[in-house]
mmCIF file with all atom_site columns, C-alpha atoms in Angstrom:
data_model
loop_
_atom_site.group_PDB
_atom_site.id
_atom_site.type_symbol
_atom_site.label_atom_id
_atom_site.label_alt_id
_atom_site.label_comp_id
_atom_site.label_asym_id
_atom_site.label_entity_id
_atom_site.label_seq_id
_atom_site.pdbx_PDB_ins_code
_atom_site.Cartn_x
_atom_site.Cartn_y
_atom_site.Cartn_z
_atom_site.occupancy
_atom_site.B_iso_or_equiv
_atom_site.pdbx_formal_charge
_atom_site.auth_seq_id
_atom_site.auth_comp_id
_atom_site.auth_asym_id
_atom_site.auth_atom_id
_atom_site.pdbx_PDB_model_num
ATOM 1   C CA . UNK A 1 1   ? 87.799  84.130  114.978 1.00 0.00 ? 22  UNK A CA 1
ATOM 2   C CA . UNK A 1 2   ? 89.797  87.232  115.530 1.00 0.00 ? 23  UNK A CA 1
ATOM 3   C CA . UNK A 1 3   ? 92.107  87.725  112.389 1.00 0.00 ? 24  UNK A CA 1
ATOM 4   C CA . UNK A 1 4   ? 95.510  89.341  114.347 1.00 0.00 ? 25  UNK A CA 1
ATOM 5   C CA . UNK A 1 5   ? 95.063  85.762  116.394 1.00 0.00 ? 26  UNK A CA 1
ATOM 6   C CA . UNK A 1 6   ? 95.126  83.692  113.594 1.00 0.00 ? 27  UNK A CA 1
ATOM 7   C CA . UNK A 1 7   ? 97.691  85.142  111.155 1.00 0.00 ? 28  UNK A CA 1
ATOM 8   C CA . UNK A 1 8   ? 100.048 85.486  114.827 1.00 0.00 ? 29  UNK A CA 1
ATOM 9   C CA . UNK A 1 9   ? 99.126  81.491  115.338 1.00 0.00 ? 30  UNK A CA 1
ATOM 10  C CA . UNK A 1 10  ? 100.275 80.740  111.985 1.00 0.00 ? 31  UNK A CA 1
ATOM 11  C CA . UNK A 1 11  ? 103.377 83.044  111.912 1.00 0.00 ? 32  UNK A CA 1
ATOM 12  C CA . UNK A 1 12  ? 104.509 81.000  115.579 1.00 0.00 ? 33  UNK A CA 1
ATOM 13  C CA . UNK A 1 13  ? 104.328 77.909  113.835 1.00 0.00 ? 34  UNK A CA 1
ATOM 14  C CA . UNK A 1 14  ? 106.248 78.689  110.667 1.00 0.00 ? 35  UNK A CA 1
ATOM 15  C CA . UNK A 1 15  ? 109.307 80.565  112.726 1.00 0.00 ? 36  UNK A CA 1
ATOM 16  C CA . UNK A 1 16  ? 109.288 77.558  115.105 1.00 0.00 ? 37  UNK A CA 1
ATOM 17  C CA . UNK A 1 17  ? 109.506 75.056  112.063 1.00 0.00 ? 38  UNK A CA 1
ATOM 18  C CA . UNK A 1 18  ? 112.260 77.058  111.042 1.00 0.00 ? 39  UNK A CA 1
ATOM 19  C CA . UNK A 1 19  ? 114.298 77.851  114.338 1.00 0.00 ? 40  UNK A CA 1
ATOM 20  C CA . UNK A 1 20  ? 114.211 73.523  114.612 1.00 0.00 ? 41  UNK A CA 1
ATOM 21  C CA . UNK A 1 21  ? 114.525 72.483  110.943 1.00 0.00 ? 42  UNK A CA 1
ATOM 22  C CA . UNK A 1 22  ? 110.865 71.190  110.818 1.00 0.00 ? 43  UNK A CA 1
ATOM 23  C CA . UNK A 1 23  ? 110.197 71.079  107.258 1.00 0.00 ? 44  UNK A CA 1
ATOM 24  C CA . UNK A 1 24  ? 107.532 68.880  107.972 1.00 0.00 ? 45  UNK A CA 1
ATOM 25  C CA . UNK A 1 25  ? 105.301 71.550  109.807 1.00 0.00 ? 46  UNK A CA 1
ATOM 26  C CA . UNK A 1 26  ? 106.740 74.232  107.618 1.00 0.00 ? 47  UNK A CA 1
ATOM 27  C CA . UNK A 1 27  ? 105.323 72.103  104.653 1.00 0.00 ? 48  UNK A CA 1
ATOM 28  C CA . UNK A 1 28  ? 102.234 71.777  106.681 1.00 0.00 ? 49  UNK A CA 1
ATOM 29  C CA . UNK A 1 29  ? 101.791 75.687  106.459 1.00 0.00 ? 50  UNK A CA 1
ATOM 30  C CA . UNK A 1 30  ? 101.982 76.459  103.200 1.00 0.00 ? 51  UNK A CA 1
ATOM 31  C CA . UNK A 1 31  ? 100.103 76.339  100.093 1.00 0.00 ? 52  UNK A CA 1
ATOM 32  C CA . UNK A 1 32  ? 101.390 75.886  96.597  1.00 0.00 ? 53  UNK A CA 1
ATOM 33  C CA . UNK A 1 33  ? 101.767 77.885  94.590  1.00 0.00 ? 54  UNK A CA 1
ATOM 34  C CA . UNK A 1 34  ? 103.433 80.378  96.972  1.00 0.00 ? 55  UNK A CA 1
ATOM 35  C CA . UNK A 1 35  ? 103.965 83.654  95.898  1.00 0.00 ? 56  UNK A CA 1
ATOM 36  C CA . UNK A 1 36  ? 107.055 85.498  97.200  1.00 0.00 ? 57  UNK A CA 1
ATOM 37  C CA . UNK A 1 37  ? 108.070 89.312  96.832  1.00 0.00 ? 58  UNK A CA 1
ATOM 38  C CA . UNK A 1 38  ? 110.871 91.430  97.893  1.00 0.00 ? 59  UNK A CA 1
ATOM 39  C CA . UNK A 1 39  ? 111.894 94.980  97.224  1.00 0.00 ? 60  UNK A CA 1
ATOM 40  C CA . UNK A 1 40  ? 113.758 93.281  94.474  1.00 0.00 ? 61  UNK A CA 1
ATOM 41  C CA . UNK A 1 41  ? 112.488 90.237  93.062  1.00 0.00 ? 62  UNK A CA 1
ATOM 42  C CA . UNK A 1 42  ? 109.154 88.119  92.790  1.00 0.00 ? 63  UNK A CA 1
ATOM 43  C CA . UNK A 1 43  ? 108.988 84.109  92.410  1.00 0.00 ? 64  UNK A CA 1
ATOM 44  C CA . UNK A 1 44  ? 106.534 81.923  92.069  1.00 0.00 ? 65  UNK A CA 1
ATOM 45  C CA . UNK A 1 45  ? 107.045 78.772  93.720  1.00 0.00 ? 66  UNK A CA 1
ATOM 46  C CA . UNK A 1 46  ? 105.099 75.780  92.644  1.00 0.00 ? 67  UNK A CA 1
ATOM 47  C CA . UNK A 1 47  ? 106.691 72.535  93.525  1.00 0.00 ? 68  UNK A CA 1
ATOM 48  C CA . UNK A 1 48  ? 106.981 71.161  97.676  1.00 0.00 ? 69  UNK A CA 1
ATOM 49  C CA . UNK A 1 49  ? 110.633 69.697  96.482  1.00 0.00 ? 70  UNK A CA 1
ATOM 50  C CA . UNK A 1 50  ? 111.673 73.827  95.974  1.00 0.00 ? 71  UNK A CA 1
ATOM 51  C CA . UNK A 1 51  ? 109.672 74.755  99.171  1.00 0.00 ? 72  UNK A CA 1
ATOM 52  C CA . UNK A 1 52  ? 111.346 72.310  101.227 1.00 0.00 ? 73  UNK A CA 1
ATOM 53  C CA . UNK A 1 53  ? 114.970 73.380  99.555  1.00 0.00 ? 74  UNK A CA 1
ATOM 54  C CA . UNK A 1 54  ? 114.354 76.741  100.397 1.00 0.00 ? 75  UNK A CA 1
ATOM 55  C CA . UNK A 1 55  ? 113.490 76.131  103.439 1.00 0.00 ? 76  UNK A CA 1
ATOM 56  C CA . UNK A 1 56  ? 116.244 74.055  104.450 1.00 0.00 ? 77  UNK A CA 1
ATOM 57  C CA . UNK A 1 57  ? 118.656 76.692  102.957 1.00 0.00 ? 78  UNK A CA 1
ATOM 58  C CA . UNK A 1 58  ? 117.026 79.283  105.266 1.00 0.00 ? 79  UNK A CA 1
ATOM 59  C CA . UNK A 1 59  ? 116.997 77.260  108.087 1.00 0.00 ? 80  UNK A CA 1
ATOM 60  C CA . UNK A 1 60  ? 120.339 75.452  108.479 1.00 0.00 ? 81  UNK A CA 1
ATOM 61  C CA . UNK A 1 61  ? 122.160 79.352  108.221 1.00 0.00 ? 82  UNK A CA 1
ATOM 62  C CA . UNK A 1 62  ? 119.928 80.605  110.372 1.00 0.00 ? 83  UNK A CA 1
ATOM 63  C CA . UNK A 1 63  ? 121.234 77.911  112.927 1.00 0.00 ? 84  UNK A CA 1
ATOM 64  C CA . UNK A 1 64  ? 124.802 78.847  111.652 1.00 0.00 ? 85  UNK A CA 1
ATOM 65  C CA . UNK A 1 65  ? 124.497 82.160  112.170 1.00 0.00 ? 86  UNK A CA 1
ATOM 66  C CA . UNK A 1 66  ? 123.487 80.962  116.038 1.00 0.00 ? 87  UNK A CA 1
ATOM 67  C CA . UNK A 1 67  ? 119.687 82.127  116.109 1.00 0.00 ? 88  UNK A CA 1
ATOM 68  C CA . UNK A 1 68  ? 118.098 81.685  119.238 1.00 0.00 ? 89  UNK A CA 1
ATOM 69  C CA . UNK A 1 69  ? 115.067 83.725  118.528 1.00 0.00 ? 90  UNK A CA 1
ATOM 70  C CA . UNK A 1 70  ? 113.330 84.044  115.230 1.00 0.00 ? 91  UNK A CA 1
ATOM 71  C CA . UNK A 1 71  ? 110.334 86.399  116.315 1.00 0.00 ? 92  UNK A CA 1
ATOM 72  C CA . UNK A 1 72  ? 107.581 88.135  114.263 1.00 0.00 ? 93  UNK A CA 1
ATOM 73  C CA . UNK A 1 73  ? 104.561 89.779  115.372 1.00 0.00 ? 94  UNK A CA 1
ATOM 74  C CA . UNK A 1 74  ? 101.720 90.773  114.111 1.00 0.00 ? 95  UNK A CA 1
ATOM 75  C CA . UNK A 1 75  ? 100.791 94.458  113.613 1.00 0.00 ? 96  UNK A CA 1
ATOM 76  C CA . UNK A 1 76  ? 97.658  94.176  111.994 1.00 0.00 ? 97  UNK A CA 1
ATOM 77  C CA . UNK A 1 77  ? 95.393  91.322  110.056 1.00 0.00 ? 98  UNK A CA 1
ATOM 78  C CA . UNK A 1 78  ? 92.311  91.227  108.220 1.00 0.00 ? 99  UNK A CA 1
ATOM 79  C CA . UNK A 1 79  ? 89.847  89.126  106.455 1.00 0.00 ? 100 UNK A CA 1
ATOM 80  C CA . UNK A 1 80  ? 89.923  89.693  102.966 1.00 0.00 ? 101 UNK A CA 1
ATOM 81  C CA . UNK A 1 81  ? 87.326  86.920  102.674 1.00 0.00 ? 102 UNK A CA 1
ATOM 82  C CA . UNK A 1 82  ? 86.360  84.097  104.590 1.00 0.00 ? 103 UNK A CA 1
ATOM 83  C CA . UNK A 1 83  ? 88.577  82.034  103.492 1.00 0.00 ? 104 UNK A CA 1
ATOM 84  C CA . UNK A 1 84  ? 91.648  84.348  103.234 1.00 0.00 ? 105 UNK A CA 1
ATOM 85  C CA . UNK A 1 85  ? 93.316  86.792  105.584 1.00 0.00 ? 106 UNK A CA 1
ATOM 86  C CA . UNK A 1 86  ? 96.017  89.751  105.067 1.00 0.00 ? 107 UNK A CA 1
ATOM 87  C CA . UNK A 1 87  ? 98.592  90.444  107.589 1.00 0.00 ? 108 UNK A CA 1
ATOM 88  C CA . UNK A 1 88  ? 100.954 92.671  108.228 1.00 0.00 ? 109 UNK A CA 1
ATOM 89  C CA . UNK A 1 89  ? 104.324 91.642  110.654 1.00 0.00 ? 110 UNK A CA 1
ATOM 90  C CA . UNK A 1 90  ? 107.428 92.829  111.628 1.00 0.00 ? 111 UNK A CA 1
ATOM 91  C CA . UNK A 1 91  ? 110.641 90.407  112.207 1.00 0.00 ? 112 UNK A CA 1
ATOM 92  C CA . UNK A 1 92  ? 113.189 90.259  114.495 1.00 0.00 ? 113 UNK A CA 1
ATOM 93  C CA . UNK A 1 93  ? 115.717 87.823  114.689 1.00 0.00 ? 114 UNK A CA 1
ATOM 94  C CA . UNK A 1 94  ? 118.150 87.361  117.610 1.00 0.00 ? 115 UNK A CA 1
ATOM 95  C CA . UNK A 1 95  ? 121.446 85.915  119.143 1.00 0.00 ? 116 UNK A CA 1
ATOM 96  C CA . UNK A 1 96  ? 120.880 85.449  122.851 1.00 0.00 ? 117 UNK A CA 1
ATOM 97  C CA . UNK A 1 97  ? 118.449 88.334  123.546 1.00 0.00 ? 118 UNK A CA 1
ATOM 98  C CA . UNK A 1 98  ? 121.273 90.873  120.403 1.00 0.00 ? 119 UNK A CA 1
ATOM 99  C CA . UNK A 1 99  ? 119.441 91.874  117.326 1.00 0.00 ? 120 UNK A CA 1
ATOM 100 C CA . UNK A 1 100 ? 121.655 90.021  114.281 1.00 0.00 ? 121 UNK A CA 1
ATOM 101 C CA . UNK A 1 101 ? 119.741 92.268  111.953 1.00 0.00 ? 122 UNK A CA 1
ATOM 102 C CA . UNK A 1 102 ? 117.767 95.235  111.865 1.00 0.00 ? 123 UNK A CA 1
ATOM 103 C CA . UNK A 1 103 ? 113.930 94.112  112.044 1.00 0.00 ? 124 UNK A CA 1
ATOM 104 C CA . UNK A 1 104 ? 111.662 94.309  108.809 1.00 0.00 ? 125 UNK A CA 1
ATOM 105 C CA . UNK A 1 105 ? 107.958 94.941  107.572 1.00 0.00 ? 126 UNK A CA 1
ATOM 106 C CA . UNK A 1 106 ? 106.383 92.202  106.041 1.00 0.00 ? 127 UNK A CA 1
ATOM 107 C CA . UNK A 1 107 ? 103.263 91.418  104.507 1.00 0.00 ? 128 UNK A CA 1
ATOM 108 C CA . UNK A 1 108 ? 101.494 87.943  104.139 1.00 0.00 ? 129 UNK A CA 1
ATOM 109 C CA . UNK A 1 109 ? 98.333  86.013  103.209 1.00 0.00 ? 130 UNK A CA 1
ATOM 110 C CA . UNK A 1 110 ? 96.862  82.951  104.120 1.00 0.00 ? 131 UNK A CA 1
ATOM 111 C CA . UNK A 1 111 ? 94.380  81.205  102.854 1.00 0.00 ? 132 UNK A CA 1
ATOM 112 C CA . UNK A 1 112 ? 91.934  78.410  104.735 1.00 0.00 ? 133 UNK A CA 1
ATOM 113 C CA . UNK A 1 113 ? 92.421  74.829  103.261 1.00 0.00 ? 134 UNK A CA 1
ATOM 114 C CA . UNK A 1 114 ? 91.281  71.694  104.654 1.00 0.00 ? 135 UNK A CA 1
ATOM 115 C CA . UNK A 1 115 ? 90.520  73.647  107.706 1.00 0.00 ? 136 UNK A CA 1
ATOM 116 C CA . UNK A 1 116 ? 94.251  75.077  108.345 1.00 0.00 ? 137 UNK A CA 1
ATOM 117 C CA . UNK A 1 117 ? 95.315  78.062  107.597 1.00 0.00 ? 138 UNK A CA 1
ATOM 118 C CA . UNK A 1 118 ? 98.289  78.318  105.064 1.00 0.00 ? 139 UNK A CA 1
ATOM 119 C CA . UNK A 1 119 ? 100.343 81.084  103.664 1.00 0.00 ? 140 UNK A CA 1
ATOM 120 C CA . UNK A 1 120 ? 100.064 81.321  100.500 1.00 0.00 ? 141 UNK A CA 1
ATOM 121 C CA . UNK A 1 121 ? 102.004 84.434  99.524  1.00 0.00 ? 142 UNK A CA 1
ATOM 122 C CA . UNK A 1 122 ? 104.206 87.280  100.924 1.00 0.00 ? 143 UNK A CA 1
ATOM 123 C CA . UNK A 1 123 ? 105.935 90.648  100.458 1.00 0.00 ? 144 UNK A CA 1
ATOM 124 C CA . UNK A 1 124 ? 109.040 90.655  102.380 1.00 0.00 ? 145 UNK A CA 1
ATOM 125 C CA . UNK A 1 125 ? 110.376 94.046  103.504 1.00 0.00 ? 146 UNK A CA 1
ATOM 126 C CA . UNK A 1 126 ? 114.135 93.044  102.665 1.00 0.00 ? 147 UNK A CA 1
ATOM 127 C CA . UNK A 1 127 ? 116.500 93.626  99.807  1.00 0.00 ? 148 UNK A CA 1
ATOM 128 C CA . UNK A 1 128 ? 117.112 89.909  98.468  1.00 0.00 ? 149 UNK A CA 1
ATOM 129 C CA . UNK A 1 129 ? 116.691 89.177  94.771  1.00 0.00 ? 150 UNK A CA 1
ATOM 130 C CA . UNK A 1 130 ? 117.268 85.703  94.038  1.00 0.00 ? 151 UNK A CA 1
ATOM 131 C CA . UNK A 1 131 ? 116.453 82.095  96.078  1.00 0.00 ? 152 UNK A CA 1
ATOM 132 C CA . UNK A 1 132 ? 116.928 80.796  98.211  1.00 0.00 ? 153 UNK A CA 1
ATOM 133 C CA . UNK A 1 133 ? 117.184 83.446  101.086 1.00 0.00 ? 154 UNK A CA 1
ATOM 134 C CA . UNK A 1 134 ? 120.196 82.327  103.261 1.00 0.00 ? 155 UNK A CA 1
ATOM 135 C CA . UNK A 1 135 ? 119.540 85.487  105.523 1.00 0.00 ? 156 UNK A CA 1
ATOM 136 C CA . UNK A 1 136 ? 117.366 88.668  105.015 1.00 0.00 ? 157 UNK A CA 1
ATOM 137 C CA . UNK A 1 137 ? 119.441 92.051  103.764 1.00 0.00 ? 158 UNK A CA 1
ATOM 138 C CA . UNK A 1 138 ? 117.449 94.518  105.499 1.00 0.00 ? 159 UNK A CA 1
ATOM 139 C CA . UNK A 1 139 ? 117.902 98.120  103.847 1.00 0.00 ? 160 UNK A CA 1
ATOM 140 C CA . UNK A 1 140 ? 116.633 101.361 103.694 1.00 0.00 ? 161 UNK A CA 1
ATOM 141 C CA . UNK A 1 141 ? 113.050 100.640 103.365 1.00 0.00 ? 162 UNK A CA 1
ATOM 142 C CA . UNK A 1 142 ? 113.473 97.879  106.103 1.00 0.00 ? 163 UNK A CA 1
ATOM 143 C CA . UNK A 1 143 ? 110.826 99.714  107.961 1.00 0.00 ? 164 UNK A CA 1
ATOM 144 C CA . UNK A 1 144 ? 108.242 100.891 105.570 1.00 0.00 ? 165 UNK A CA 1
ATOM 145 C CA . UNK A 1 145 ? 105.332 98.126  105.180 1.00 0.00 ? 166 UNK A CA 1
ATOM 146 C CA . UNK A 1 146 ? 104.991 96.954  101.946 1.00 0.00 ? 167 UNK A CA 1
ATOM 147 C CA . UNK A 1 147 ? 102.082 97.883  99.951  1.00 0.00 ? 168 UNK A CA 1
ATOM 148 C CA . UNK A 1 148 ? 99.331  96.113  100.135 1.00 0.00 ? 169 UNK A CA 1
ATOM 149 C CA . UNK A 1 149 ? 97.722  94.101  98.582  1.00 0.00 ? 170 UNK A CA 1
ATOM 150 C CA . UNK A 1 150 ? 100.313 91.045  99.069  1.00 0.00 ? 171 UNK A CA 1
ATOM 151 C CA . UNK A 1 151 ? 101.141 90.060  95.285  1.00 0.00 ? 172 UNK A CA 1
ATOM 152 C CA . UNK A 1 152 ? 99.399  86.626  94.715  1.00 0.00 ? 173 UNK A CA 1
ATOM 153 C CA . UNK A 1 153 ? 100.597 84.333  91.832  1.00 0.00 ? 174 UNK A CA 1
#
């Protein structure tokens, strides 16, 4: 299967689990431990009970912030084996068709479990350095990809 497709499948489900508070699909998506980078920190999370608190952090001021669109789409995507693909995305998240923040590069990999792919780490192209993320702060290097590879573990 075409890479770009699946990494874009998987991001769809993830921002729609988070647009309607789904942890359960969100859960469904991801694979422990879950490595996460920003421009300013890196964490390792290892335990669903932190996943879903993150989440649900993320989520519910998202929905405060009145989100109607939580978009991102893929730029490129690649098999680094079989089993796991590399992606690169940008985000844009929205307030009735207005930008609420200037869009960001990001970086993710998933890797195939139980015949679903799951993310199972991420550079994020924003400026936060400690979880949970209530909402991204996009900076200067907002648009510059991270590099690649996607730090795992």
């Amino acid at each position: 299967m075409n890479p770009a497709q699946l990494y874009q499948d998987a991001l769809d489900a993830v921002s729609r689990a988070v647009l309607t508070g789904d942890d359960k699909l969100y859960l469904s998506r991801m694979s422990l431990p879950y490595a996460l980078t920003t421009h300013r920190g890196h964490f390792v999370i290892t335990d669903r009970d932190e996943v879903v608190a993150i989440f649900q952090t993320l989520s519910a001021s998202l929905r405060e912030k009145g989100v109607t669109d939580y978009v991102r789409i893929t730029r490129e995507a690649r098999y680094l084996r079989p089993d796991v693909i590399e992606g690169l995305h940008f985000t844009h998240i929205l307030c009735n068709g207005e930008r609420i923040t200037q869009p960001h590069a990001s970086r993710q990999r998933l890797v195939l479990q139980s015949g679903e792919w799951r993310f199972a780490a991420a550079f994020y192209g924003i400026e936060n350095d400690t979880l949970p993320i209530t909402f991204p702060l996009t900076g200067l290097n907002r648009d510059t990809p991270p590099p690649g590879p996607v730090p795992f573990g």
